[in-house]
Coordinates of C-alpha atoms in Angstrom, one line a residue:
M1 CA -182.6 168.9 31.3
T2 CA -185.7 169.8 29.3
S3 CA -189.1 170.4 30.8
T4 CA -190.2 167.1 29.4
S5 CA -187.4 165.0 30.7
S6 CA -187.7 166.8 34.2
S7 CA -191.3 166.1 34.4
K8 CA -190.6 162.5 33.5
F9 CA -188.0 162.2 35.9
K10 CA -190.3 163.5 38.9
T11 CA -193.0 161.1 37.8
Q12 CA -190.4 158.2 38.4
K13 CA -189.5 159.6 41.4
T14 CA -192.7 159.9 42.8
A15 CA -193.6 156.3 41.6
F16 CA -190.5 154.9 43.3
Y17 CA -191.5 156.6 46.5
V18 CA -195.2 155.3 46.2
L19 CA -193.5 151.8 45.7
L20 CA -191.2 152.4 48.8
T21 CA -194.2 153.2 50.8
Y22 CA -196.0 149.9 50.0
I23 CA -192.8 148.1 50.6
I24 CA -192.4 149.6 54.2
C25 CA -196.1 149.0 55.0
Q26 CA -195.8 145.4 54.2
L27 CA -192.6 145.1 56.3
S28 CA -193.9 147.2 59.2
V29 CA -195.0 144.1 60.9
L30 CA -191.3 143.5 61.6
I31 CA -191.4 146.3 64.1
L32 CA -193.4 143.9 66.4
I33 CA -190.8 141.1 66.1
F34 CA -187.9 143.3 66.8
I35 CA -189.4 145.3 69.4
P36 CA -191.4 142.7 71.8
S37 CA -191.8 145.1 74.4
L38 CA -193.9 147.2 72.0
K39 CA -196.2 144.1 71.1
D40 CA -196.6 143.0 74.4
S41 CA -198.0 146.5 75.4
L42 CA -200.4 146.9 72.3
L43 CA -201.5 143.0 73.2
Q44 CA -203.0 144.5 76.6
L45 CA -205.3 146.7 74.6
F46 CA -207.0 143.4 73.5
S47 CA -207.2 141.9 76.9
G48 CA -210.1 139.5 77.8
V49 CA -209.8 136.9 75.0
S50 CA -207.4 134.2 74.5
E51 CA -203.6 135.0 73.8
Q52 CA -204.3 133.7 70.1
D53 CA -207.1 136.1 69.5
Q54 CA -205.0 138.9 71.2
L55 CA -202.3 138.3 68.4
I56 CA -204.9 137.8 65.4
K57 CA -206.8 141.3 66.7
L58 CA -203.3 142.9 67.1
S59 CA -202.3 141.7 63.5
A60 CA -205.5 142.9 62.0
W61 CA -205.3 146.4 63.7
W62 CA -202.0 146.8 62.7
S63 CA -202.5 146.0 59.1
T64 CA -205.4 148.2 58.8
I65 CA -203.7 151.0 60.2
S66 CA -200.4 150.6 58.2
F67 CA -202.4 150.4 55.0
G68 CA -204.3 153.4 56.0
I69 CA -201.2 155.4 56.6
A70 CA -199.7 154.0 53.5
F71 CA -202.9 155.2 51.5
V72 CA -202.4 158.6 52.8
V73 CA -198.8 159.0 52.3
S74 CA -199.0 157.7 48.7
F75 CA -201.9 160.0 47.7
I76 CA -200.0 163.0 49.4
L77 CA -196.8 162.2 47.2
I78 CA -199.0 161.7 44.1
S79 CA -200.9 165.1 44.8
R80 CA -197.5 167.0 44.2
N81 CA -197.1 165.5 40.8
K82 CA -200.0 166.2 38.5
Q83 CA -198.5 164.2 35.5
F84 CA -198.2 160.9 37.7
W85 CA -201.5 159.8 36.2
D86 CA -200.4 160.7 32.7
V87 CA -199.3 157.1 31.6
F88 CA -201.2 156.5 28.2
K89 CA -201.5 158.4 25.2
G90 CA -205.1 159.2 23.9
E91 CA -208.4 160.3 25.5
K92 CA -209.3 158.4 28.8
A93 CA -212.6 156.7 29.2
S94 CA -215.6 158.5 30.9
I95 CA -216.1 158.0 34.4
G96 CA -219.4 156.3 33.8
A97 CA -217.3 153.8 31.3
S98 CA -214.6 153.5 33.8
I99 CA -217.1 152.1 36.4
G100 CA -219.0 150.2 33.9
W101 CA -215.8 148.4 32.8
G102 CA -214.8 148.1 36.6
I103 CA -218.1 145.9 37.1
I104 CA -217.6 144.1 34.0
G105 CA -214.1 143.5 34.9
F106 CA -215.1 141.8 38.2
F107 CA -216.9 139.3 36.1
L108 CA -214.0 138.9 33.6
V109 CA -211.7 138.2 36.9
F110 CA -214.2 135.5 38.3
L111 CA -214.2 133.7 34.8
G112 CA -210.5 134.0 34.6
Q113 CA -210.2 132.3 38.1
T114 CA -212.5 129.7 37.0
I115 CA -210.4 128.7 34.2
G116 CA -207.3 128.9 36.0
A117 CA -208.9 126.6 38.8
Y118 CA -209.7 124.2 36.2
I119 CA -206.1 124.3 34.9
E120 CA -204.8 123.9 38.3
L121 CA -206.9 120.8 39.0
A122 CA -205.7 119.4 35.8
L123 CA -202.1 119.7 37.1
G124 CA -203.1 118.2 40.4
I125 CA -203.4 121.4 42.7
D126 CA -206.1 121.3 45.0
M127 CA -208.3 124.0 45.3
G128 CA -208.5 126.7 48.2
S129 CA -206.0 129.3 48.8
E130 CA -204.0 129.2 52.1
N131 CA -203.6 132.9 52.0
T132 CA -207.3 133.5 51.7
E133 CA -207.9 131.3 54.3
A134 CA -205.5 133.0 56.7
I135 CA -207.0 136.2 55.9
M136 CA -210.5 134.8 56.5
N137 CA -209.5 133.3 59.8
V138 CA -208.2 136.7 61.0
T139 CA -211.2 138.4 59.6
K140 CA -213.6 136.4 61.6
V141 CA -211.8 137.1 64.9
A142 CA -211.3 141.0 64.0
P143 CA -213.7 142.2 61.4
I144 CA -211.7 145.6 61.1
M145 CA -209.6 143.5 58.9
I146 CA -212.3 144.0 56.2
V147 CA -211.5 147.5 55.6
A148 CA -207.7 146.4 54.9
T149 CA -208.6 143.4 52.4
V150 CA -211.6 144.8 50.6
F151 CA -210.8 148.5 50.3
L152 CA -207.4 149.9 51.2
G153 CA -205.6 146.6 50.1
P154 CA -207.0 146.7 46.7
I155 CA -206.5 150.5 46.2
L156 CA -202.8 150.3 47.2
E157 CA -202.2 147.1 45.3
E158 CA -203.6 148.6 42.0
L159 CA -201.8 151.9 42.7
V160 CA -198.5 149.9 42.9
F161 CA -198.8 147.0 40.6
R162 CA -200.7 148.6 37.8
R163 CA -199.8 152.2 37.8
V164 CA -196.1 152.0 39.3
I165 CA -195.0 148.7 38.0
F166 CA -197.4 148.2 34.9
G167 CA -197.6 151.8 34.0
S168 CA -193.7 152.1 34.1
I169 CA -193.0 149.0 32.1
I170 CA -195.4 150.0 29.3
Q171 CA -193.5 153.2 28.7
N172 CA -190.8 150.9 26.9
Y173 CA -192.3 147.6 26.1
N174 CA -195.7 146.3 24.8
F175 CA -198.6 145.6 27.0
W176 CA -198.2 141.8 26.9
I177 CA -194.6 142.0 28.7
A178 CA -196.0 144.8 30.9
S179 CA -198.9 142.8 32.0
I180 CA -197.1 139.6 32.6
V181 CA -194.3 140.9 34.5
S182 CA -196.5 143.2 36.7
A183 CA -198.9 140.2 37.2
I184 CA -196.5 137.8 38.4
V185 CA -195.1 140.3 40.6
F186 CA -198.3 140.9 42.1
A187 CA -198.8 137.0 42.3
A188 CA -195.6 136.7 44.2
I189 CA -196.2 139.1 46.8
H190 CA -199.2 137.4 47.9
M191 CA -197.0 134.3 49.0
D192 CA -199.3 131.7 47.9
F193 CA -197.1 130.2 45.2
T194 CA -199.3 127.2 44.8
H195 CA -202.0 129.1 43.3
I196 CA -199.6 131.7 41.4
L197 CA -201.4 130.9 38.2
L198 CA -204.7 132.4 39.7
Y199 CA -203.2 135.4 41.0
T200 CA -201.1 136.1 37.7
I201 CA -204.5 135.7 35.6
C202 CA -206.0 138.2 38.0
G203 CA -203.2 140.7 37.5
M204 CA -203.3 140.6 33.9
I205 CA -207.1 141.2 33.7
F206 CA -206.6 144.1 36.0
A207 CA -203.9 145.5 33.8
F208 CA -206.1 145.0 30.9
L209 CA -208.9 146.8 32.5
Y210 CA -206.4 150.0 33.2
Y211 CA -204.9 149.7 29.7
K212 CA -208.5 149.6 28.2
T213 CA -209.9 152.9 30.2
K214 CA -206.6 154.3 30.9
R215 CA -208.0 155.2 34.4
L216 CA -206.7 153.2 37.7
L217 CA -210.4 153.6 38.9
T218 CA -211.6 150.6 36.8
P219 CA -209.1 148.1 38.1
I220 CA -209.6 149.4 41.5
I221 CA -213.4 148.7 41.3
A222 CA -213.1 145.1 39.8
H223 CA -210.3 144.4 42.6
I224 CA -212.7 145.7 45.4
L225 CA -215.8 143.8 44.2
L226 CA -213.6 140.8 43.8
N227 CA -212.3 141.0 47.4
G228 CA -215.5 141.8 48.6
F229 CA -217.5 139.2 47.0
V230 CA -214.8 136.4 48.1
T231 CA -215.0 137.7 51.9
F232 CA -218.8 137.7 51.9
V233 CA -218.9 134.0 50.7
Q234 CA -216.2 133.0 53.0
M235 CA -217.5 134.6 56.0
N236 CA -221.1 133.4 55.2
A237 CA -220.0 129.8 53.9
D238 CA -222.0 128.0 56.8
K239 CA -225.0 129.6 56.0
F240 CA -224.9 128.8 52.4
Q241 CA -223.9 125.1 53.4
A242 CA -227.0 124.8 55.6

């Protein structure tokens, strides 16, 4: 085995382990289902509120901690492979340009979602995401959820869907195939199939930002800004309507 093929295999293995870490993180909530005694013990940490709010707070803290663990594990895995970030040929954009494109990307995603929303309306699909509504309901009871949805979630999702999935596919196929496939997987993982078009559009724009600058920092910034903006608007909806 040549040094080039050995390096490629090592990178693929790292990508697989990062993907596996993310999957385990997503499925970790099953622990509470299969070990009810653990769930009951943890619920005691949130005594003094209704049973429903106890479950919501536990869900929020569990999600945030599991995301945090997945974040740390992923970057420990990546730190052992310096070639992990070498996806594209050519020079990467400067940090300044990458940040600039990240900010521009936020507006591109916002525009893309607006166009997608009009398409959905034309198809008879009502506006409003059940996934977003569910997350906001949790966030209102347990603000710690903001850490997961605004910061850890976007970083992990860009790492998995743009670097691992998109970055792996584009090694053998063109941008369109890689971006569409990775965007559809990204959309599906949100389990909001009524609005799969909106999530797919977002995924393709995030892929474009990564492809444009060759730095994952760019879609991470756009994704954080998007989730932060949505969270801010949803959490202050009553004030805006007053």
